[in-house]
XYZ file of C-alpha atoms in Angstrom:
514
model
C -14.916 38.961 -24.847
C -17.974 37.788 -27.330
C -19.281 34.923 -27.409
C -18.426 33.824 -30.536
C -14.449 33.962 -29.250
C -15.185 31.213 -26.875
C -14.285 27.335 -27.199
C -17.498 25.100 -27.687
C -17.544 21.865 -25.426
C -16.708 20.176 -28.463
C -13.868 22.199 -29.902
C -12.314 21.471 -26.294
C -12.442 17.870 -26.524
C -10.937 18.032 -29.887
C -7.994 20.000 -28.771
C -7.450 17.539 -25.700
C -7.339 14.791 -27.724
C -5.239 16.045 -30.428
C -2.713 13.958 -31.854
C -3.750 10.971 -30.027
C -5.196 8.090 -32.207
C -8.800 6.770 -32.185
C -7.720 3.324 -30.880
C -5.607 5.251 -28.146
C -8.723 7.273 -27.240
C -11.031 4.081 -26.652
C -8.044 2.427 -24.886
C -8.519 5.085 -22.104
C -12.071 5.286 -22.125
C -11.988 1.684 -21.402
C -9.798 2.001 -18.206
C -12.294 4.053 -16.934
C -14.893 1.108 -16.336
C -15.506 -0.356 -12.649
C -12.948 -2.133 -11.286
C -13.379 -5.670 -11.765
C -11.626 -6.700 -8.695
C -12.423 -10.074 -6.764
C -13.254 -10.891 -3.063
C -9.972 -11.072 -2.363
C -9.310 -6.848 -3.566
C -7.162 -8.300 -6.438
C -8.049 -6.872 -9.976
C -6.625 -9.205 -12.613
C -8.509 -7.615 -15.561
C -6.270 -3.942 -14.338
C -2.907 -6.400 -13.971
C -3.865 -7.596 -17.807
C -4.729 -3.699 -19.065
C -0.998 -2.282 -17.586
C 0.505 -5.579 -19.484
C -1.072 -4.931 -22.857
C -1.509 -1.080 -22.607
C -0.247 1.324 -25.366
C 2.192 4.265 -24.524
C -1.177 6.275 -24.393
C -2.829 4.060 -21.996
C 0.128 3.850 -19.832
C 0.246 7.705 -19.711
C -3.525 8.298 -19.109
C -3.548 5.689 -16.893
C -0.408 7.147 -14.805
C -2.483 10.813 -15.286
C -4.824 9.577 -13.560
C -2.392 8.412 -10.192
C -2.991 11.735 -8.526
C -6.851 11.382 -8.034
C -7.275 7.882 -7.640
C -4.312 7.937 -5.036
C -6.327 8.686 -1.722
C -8.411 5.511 -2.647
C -5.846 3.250 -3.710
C -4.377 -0.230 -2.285
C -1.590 -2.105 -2.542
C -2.671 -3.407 -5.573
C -3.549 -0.617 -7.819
C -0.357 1.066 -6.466
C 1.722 -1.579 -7.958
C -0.373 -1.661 -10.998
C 0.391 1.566 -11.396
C 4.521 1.358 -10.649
C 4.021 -1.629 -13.390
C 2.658 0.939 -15.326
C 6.057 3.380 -15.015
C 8.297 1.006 -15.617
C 6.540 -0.382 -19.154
C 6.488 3.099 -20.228
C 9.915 3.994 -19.172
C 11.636 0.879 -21.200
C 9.278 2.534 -24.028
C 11.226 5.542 -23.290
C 14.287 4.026 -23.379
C 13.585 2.379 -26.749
C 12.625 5.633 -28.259
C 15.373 7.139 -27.265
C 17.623 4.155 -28.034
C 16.280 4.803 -32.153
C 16.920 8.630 -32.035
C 20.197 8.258 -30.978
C 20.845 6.170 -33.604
C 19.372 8.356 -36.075
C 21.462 11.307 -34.471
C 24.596 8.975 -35.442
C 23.032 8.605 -39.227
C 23.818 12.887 -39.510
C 27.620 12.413 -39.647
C 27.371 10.430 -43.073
C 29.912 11.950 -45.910
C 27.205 13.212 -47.729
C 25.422 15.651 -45.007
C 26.878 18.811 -44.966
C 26.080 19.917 -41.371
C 28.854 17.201 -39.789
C 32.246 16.409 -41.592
C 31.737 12.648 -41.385
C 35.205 12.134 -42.025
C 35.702 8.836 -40.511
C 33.216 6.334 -38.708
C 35.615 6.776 -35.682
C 35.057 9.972 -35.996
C 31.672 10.068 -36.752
C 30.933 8.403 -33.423
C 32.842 10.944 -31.841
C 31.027 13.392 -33.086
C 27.882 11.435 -32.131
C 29.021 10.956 -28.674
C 29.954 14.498 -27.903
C 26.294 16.436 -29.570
C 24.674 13.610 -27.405
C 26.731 14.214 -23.918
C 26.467 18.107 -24.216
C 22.461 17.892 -24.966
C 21.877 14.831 -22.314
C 24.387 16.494 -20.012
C 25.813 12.483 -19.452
C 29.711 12.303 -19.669
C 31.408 11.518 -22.557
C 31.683 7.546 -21.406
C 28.181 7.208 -20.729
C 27.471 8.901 -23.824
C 29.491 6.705 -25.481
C 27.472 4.057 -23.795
C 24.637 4.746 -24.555
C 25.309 5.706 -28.433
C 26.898 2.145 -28.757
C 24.324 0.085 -27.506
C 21.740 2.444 -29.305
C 23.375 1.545 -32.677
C 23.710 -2.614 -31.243
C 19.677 -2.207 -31.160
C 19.045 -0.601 -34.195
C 21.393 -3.222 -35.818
C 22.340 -6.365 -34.932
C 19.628 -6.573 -31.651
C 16.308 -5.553 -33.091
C 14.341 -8.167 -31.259
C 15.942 -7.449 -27.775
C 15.192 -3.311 -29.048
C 11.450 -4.347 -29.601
C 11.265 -6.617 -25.806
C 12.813 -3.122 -24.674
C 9.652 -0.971 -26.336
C 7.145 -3.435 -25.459
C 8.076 -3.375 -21.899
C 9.074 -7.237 -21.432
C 12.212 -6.068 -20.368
C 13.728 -3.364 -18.867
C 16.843 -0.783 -19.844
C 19.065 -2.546 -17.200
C 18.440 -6.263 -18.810
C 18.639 -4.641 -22.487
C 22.149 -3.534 -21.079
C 22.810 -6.698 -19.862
C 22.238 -8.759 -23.341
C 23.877 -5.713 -25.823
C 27.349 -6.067 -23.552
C 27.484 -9.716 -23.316
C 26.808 -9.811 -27.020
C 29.662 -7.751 -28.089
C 32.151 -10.221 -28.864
C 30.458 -12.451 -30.858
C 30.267 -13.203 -34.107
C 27.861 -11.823 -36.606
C 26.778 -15.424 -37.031
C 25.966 -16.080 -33.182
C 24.424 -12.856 -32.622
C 20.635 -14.148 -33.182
C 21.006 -17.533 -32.363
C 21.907 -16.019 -28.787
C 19.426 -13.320 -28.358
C 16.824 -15.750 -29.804
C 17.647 -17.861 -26.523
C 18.034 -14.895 -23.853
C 14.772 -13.472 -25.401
C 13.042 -16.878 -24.528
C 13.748 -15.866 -20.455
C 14.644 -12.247 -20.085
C 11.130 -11.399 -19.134
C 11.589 -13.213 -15.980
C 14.815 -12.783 -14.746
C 16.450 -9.932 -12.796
C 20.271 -8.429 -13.715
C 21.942 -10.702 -12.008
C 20.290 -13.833 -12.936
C 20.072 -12.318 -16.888
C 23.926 -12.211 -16.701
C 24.687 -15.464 -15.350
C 22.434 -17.151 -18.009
C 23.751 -14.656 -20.749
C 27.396 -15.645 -20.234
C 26.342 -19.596 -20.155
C 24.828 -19.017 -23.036
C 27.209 -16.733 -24.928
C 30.231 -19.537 -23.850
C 28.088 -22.513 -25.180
C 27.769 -20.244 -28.564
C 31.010 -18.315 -29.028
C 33.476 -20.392 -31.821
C 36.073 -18.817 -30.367
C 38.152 -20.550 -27.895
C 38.166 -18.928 -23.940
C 42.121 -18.793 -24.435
C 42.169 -16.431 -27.923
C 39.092 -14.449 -26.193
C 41.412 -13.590 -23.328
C 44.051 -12.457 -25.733
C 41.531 -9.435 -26.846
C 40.115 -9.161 -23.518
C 43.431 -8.504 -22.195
C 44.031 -5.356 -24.388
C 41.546 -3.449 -22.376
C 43.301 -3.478 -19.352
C 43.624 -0.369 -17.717
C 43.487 1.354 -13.965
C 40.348 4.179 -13.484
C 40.405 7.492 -10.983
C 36.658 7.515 -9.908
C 36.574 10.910 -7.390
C 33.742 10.383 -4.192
C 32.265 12.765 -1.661
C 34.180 13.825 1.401
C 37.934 13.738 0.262
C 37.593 10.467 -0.720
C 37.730 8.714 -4.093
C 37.951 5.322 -6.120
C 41.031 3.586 -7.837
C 39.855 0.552 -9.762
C 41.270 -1.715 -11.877
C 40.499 -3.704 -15.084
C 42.902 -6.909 -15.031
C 43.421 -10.496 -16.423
C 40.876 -12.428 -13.056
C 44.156 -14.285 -11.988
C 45.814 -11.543 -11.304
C 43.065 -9.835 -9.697
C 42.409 -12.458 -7.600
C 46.120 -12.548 -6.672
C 46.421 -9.053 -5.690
C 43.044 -8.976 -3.775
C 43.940 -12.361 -1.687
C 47.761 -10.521 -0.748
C 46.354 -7.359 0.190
C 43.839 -9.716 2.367
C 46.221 -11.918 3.500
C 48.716 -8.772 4.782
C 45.749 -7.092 6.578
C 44.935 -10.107 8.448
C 48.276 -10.264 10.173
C 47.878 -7.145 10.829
C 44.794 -7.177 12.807
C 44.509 -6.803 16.865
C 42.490 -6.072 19.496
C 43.945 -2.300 20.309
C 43.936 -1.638 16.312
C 40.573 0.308 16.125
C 40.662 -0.385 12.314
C 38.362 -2.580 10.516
C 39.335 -5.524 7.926
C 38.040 -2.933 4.918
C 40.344 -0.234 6.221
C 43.324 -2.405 7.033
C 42.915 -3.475 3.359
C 42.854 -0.283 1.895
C 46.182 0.913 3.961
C 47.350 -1.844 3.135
C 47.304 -1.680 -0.841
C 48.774 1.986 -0.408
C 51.612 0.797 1.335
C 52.155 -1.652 -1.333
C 51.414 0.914 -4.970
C 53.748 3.420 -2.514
C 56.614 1.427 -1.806
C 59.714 1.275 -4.154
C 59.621 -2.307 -4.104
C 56.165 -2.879 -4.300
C 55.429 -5.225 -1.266
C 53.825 -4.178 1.569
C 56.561 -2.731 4.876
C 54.949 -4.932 7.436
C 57.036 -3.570 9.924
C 56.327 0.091 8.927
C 52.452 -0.570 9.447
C 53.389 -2.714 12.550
C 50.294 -2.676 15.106
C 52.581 -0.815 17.831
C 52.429 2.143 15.387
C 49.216 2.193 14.183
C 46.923 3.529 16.748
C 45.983 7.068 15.609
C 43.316 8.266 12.856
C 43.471 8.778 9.703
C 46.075 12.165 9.338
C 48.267 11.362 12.061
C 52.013 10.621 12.001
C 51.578 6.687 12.638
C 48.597 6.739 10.381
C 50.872 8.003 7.542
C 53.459 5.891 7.909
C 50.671 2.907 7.781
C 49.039 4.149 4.638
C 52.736 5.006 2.773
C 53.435 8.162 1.551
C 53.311 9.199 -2.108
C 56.734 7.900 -4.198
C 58.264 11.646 -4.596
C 57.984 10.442 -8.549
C 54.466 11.539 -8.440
C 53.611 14.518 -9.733
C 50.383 15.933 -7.743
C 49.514 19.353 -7.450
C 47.364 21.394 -4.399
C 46.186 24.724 -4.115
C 46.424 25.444 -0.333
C 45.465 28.832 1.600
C 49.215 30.042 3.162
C 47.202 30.351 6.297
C 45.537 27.268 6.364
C 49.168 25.728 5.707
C 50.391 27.563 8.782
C 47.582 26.327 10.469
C 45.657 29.190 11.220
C 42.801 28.595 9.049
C 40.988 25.001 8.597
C 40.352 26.164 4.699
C 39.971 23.152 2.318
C 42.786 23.099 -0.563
C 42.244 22.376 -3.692
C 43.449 19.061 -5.490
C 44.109 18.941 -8.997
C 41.996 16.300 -10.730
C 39.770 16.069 -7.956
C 38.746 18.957 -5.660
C 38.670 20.155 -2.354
C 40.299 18.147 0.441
C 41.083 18.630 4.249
C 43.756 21.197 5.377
C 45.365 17.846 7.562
C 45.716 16.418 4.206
C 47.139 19.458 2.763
C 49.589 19.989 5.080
C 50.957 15.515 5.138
C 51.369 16.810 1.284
C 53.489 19.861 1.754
C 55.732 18.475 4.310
C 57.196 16.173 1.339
C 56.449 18.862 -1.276
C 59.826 19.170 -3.976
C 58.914 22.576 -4.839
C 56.477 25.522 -4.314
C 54.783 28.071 -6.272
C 53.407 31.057 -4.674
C 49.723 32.363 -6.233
C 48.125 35.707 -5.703
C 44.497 35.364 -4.757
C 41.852 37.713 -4.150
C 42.095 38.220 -0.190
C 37.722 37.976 -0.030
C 36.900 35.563 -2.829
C 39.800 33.951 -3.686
C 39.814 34.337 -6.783
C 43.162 33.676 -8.738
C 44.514 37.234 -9.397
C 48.341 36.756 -10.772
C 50.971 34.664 -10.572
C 54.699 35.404 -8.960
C 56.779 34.814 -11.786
C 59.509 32.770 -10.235
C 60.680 31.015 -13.171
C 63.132 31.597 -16.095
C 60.891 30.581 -19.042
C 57.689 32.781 -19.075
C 55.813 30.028 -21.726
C 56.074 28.148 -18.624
C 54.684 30.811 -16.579
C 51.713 31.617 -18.967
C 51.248 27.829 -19.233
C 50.596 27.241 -15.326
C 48.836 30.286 -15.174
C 46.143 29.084 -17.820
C 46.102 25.723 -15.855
C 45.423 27.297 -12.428
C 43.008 29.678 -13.703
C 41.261 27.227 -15.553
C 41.517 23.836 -13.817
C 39.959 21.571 -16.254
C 39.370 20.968 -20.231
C 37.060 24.012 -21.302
C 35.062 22.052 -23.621
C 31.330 21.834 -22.307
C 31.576 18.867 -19.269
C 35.171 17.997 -20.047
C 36.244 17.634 -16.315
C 40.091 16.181 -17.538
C 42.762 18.500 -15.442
C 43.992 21.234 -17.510
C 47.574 20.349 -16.666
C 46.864 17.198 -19.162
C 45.486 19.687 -21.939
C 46.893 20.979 -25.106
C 47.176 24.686 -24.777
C 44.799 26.092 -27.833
C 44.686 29.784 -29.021
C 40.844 30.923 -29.632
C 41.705 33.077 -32.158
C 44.200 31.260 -34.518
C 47.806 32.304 -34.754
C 47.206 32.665 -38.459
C 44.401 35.072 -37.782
C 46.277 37.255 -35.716
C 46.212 35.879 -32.305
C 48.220 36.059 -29.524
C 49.911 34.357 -27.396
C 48.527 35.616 -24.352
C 46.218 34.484 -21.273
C 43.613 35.893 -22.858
C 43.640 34.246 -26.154
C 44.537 30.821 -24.816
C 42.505 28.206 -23.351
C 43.201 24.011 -22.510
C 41.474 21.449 -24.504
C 41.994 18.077 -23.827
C 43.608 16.071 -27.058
C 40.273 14.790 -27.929
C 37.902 17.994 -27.853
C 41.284 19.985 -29.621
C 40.489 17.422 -32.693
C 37.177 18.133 -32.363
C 37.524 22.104 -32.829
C 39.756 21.856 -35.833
C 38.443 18.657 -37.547
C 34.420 19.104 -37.152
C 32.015 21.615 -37.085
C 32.391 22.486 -33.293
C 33.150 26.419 -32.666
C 34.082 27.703 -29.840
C 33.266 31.397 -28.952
C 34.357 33.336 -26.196
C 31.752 34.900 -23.350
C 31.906 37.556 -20.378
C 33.559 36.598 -17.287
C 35.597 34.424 -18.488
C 33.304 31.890 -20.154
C 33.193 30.005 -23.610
C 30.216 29.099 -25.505
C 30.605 26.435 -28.127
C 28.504 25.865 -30.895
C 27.500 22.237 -31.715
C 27.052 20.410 -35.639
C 23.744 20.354 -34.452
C 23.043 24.080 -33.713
C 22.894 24.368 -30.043
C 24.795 26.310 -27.855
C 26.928 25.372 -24.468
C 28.904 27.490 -22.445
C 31.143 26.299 -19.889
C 31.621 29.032 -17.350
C 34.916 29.453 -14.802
C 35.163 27.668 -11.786
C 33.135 30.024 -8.942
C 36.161 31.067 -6.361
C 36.426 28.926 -3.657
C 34.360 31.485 -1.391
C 31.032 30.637 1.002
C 28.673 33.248 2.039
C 30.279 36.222 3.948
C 34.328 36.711 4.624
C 36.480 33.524 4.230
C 38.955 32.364 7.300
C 41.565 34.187 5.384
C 40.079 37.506 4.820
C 39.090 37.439 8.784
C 42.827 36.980 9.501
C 43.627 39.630 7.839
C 40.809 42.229 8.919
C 42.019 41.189 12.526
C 45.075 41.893 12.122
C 44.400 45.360 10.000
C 42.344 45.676 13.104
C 44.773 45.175 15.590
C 47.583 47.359 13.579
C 45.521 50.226 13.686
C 44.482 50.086 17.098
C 48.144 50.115 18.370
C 48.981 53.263 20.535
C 51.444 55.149 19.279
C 54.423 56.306 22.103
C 55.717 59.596 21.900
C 59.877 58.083 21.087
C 57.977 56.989 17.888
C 56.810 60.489 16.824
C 57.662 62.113 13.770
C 60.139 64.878 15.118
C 58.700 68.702 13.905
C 60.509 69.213 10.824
């Protein structure tokens, strides 16, 4: 290489610095002085720097962590976690005004997004956001409303966010307890929770917010509630290990009321042989009660004598309730692990895999069965015995099962609760045929015919969809339920191939000669 192809000290300075304004520049020169810490070790000149540092200076400064680490205290370590967190809320505020700017695409007169309707517009906003931040759609939906509460109504609370006074938790905070008032209110309130929010955690934020907000609002508590109210509604939250969330958004009375019967009915229930605790007595508790036809708890069917097995047992059961036989649930479940050969996890529509105990408590109330061919060594779904009269009935459960869920990217709503779409249109000459058809959930089936979202399909089974915005995601089939090596199932049946061909063979069971 000659010399003349080599960077000059200077050129290299230039390039580091690229981009970066002068003022930024002499901001992190000037964190490079001595520390002008006190006999005590603290440095309140480096507490005042993080506090009235620039994005740059918070990032050179944070640079810098890894080689002033080994010598740091307390002191400069918080300094420096002070540091994070002012540049995160930057973040957040950054982000906060390019989501609201992604929003400003779907106008009527851009061409890339149809723009329609401002309900759909935020749709559209919501879904190019959740597929590129890979949130779900109702954090997305989140986080695109309060974006466009800060760009609007909440600029001051958007600048506290990119200054660092407060943080993205406390902007949440004021933007949801702001919702419901009126234009009118909006600034007198913020102009008050502004005056604090710097020095007040979450919890403290949203006492003082809804104080505030009831000492503001012209609206009377009574006609609030009336709108409040409309939101009701009951949420399936799935958890690790089998286990999942039911929660509930209700008028506080009768929240209250349900939470202090459930209590009440555990407490009686309660003894010294019962190893469960008040939490779990609670929770068997409000199953009996959702389960039972007349909606009150079967004291005497969750009586103490008969409840002292686990979880899975025949007592234990009859504790929790069963479910009413008018709801509809569907499992996938191994025929071996059913028989009990196996301990193979089934599969539970809507949620995923649970225990084979749990399996089998569902089966032995099951209404009716449907048997599915598998792959014997990686399960995967192969056919489907056509038992029924109708075959668009067949075809439809076949989709479900081989599908499971929504196909649009991150949709995870059970494809049991999905329109059935064709890929190719009808019109265009498509069939009607597994491999033409795919579920889409109501909302993402608008979306395909009513915006700019394409779907496209991809080997294996997959389908890539093409945003408004020009990026592609591909949602790609569920991987057969199958670990590393042979599954329970596949040894069961190499052992007893094994043992069939082993067999000696008596001579009264010969062939004759001829």
């Amino acid at each position: 290489m000659s010399i003349g192809s080599l960077q000059t000290l200077e050129d290299a300075y230039d390039e580091a610095t690229w981009g970066w304004p002068a003022e930024a520049f002499d901001e992190v020169l000037g964190m490079m002085d001595e520390s002008g810490a006190d006999d005590t070790g603290i440095d309140e000149h480096a507490r005042t720097r993080v506090e009235e540092a620039s994005p740059y200076g918070l990032v050179a400064r944070l640079q810098d962590d890894p080689m002033i680490a080994a010598t740091s205290g307390l002191g400069d370590t918080l300094d420096l976690l002070r540091a994070a967190d002012r540049l995160a809320s930057w973040a957040a505020a950054r982000r906060a005004r390019l989501v609201a700017r992604v929003h400003t695409f779907s106008d009527r007169e851009h061409h890339t997004w149809s723009g329609r309707s401002s309900s759909l517009a935020f749709t559209e906003t919501v879904v190019e956001t959740a597929a590129l931040l890979k949130l779900s759609e109702g954090s997305a939906a989140r986080l695109v409303s309060e974006s466009l509460a800060l760009t609007g109504e909440l600029t001051d609370t958007l600048e506290a966010l990119e200054a660092g006074e407060i943080c993205p938790a406390r902007t949440s905070v004021i933007v949801e307890q702001s919702r419901t008032l009126p234009d009118e209110a909006v600034h007198a309130f913020e102009a008050e929770i502004l005056e604090t929010a710097g020095d007040l955690n979450r919890p403290k934020l949203t006492a003082r917010c809804r104080r505030v907000r009831e000492k503001l609002h012209p609206e009377s508590l009574t006609a609030r509630r009336v709108k409040a109210a409309s939101d009701r509604c009951v949420v399936f939250e799935p958890d690790r290990d089998g286990m999942a969330w039911l929660n509930a958004f209700l008028p506080a009375e009768q929240a209250l009321a349900l939470h202090t019967t459930v209590d009440a009915a555990a407490r009686t229930l309660r003894s010294g042989d019962d190893p469960r605790t008040l939490p779990q007595l609670r929770a068997d508790v409000l199953a009996g009660m959702l389960f039972s036809s007349g909606g009150t708890t079967d004291v005497a069917g969750a009586s103490r004598e008969s409840c002292h097995c686990g979880p899975g047992s025949e007592d234990s059961r009859t504790a929790m309730g069963a479910p009413s036989p008018s709801a509809k649930i569907v499992v996938t479940v191994p025929v071996f692990s059913l028989m009990g050969i196996t301990d193979e996890p089934a599969e539970l529509e809507g949620y995923g895999p649970i225990p084979p105990d749990a399996a089998r408590t569902l089966a032995a109330g099951a209404t009716s069965w449907l048997r599915l061919l598998t792959h014997p060594f990686t399960g995967a779904v192969l056919g489907l015995d056509r038992t029924r009269y109708r075959p668009s009935e067949d075809l439809r459960t076949w989709v479900h099962l081989r599908d499971r869920t929504c196909s649009f990217y991150g949709c995870s709503r059970p494809a049991s609760r999905c329109d059935l779409d064709h890929l190719i249109a009808w019109a265009d000459a498509g069939s009607t045929g597994p491999d033409n058809l795919y579920p889409a959930c109501r909302r993402h089936h608008m979306l395909k015919h009513q915006t700019d979202w394409t779907p496209r399909p991809g080997p294996d089974g997959a389908l890539t969809w093409l945003s408004p915005g020009g990026r592609t995601y591909t949602t790609r089939p569920e991987p057969p339920p199958c670990g590393p090596g042979p599954s329970a199932t596949t040894k069961v049946l190499l052992d007893l191939a094994s043992a069939r061909s082993t067999e000696p063979t008596h001579p009264a069971d010969a062939l004759p000669p001829f």
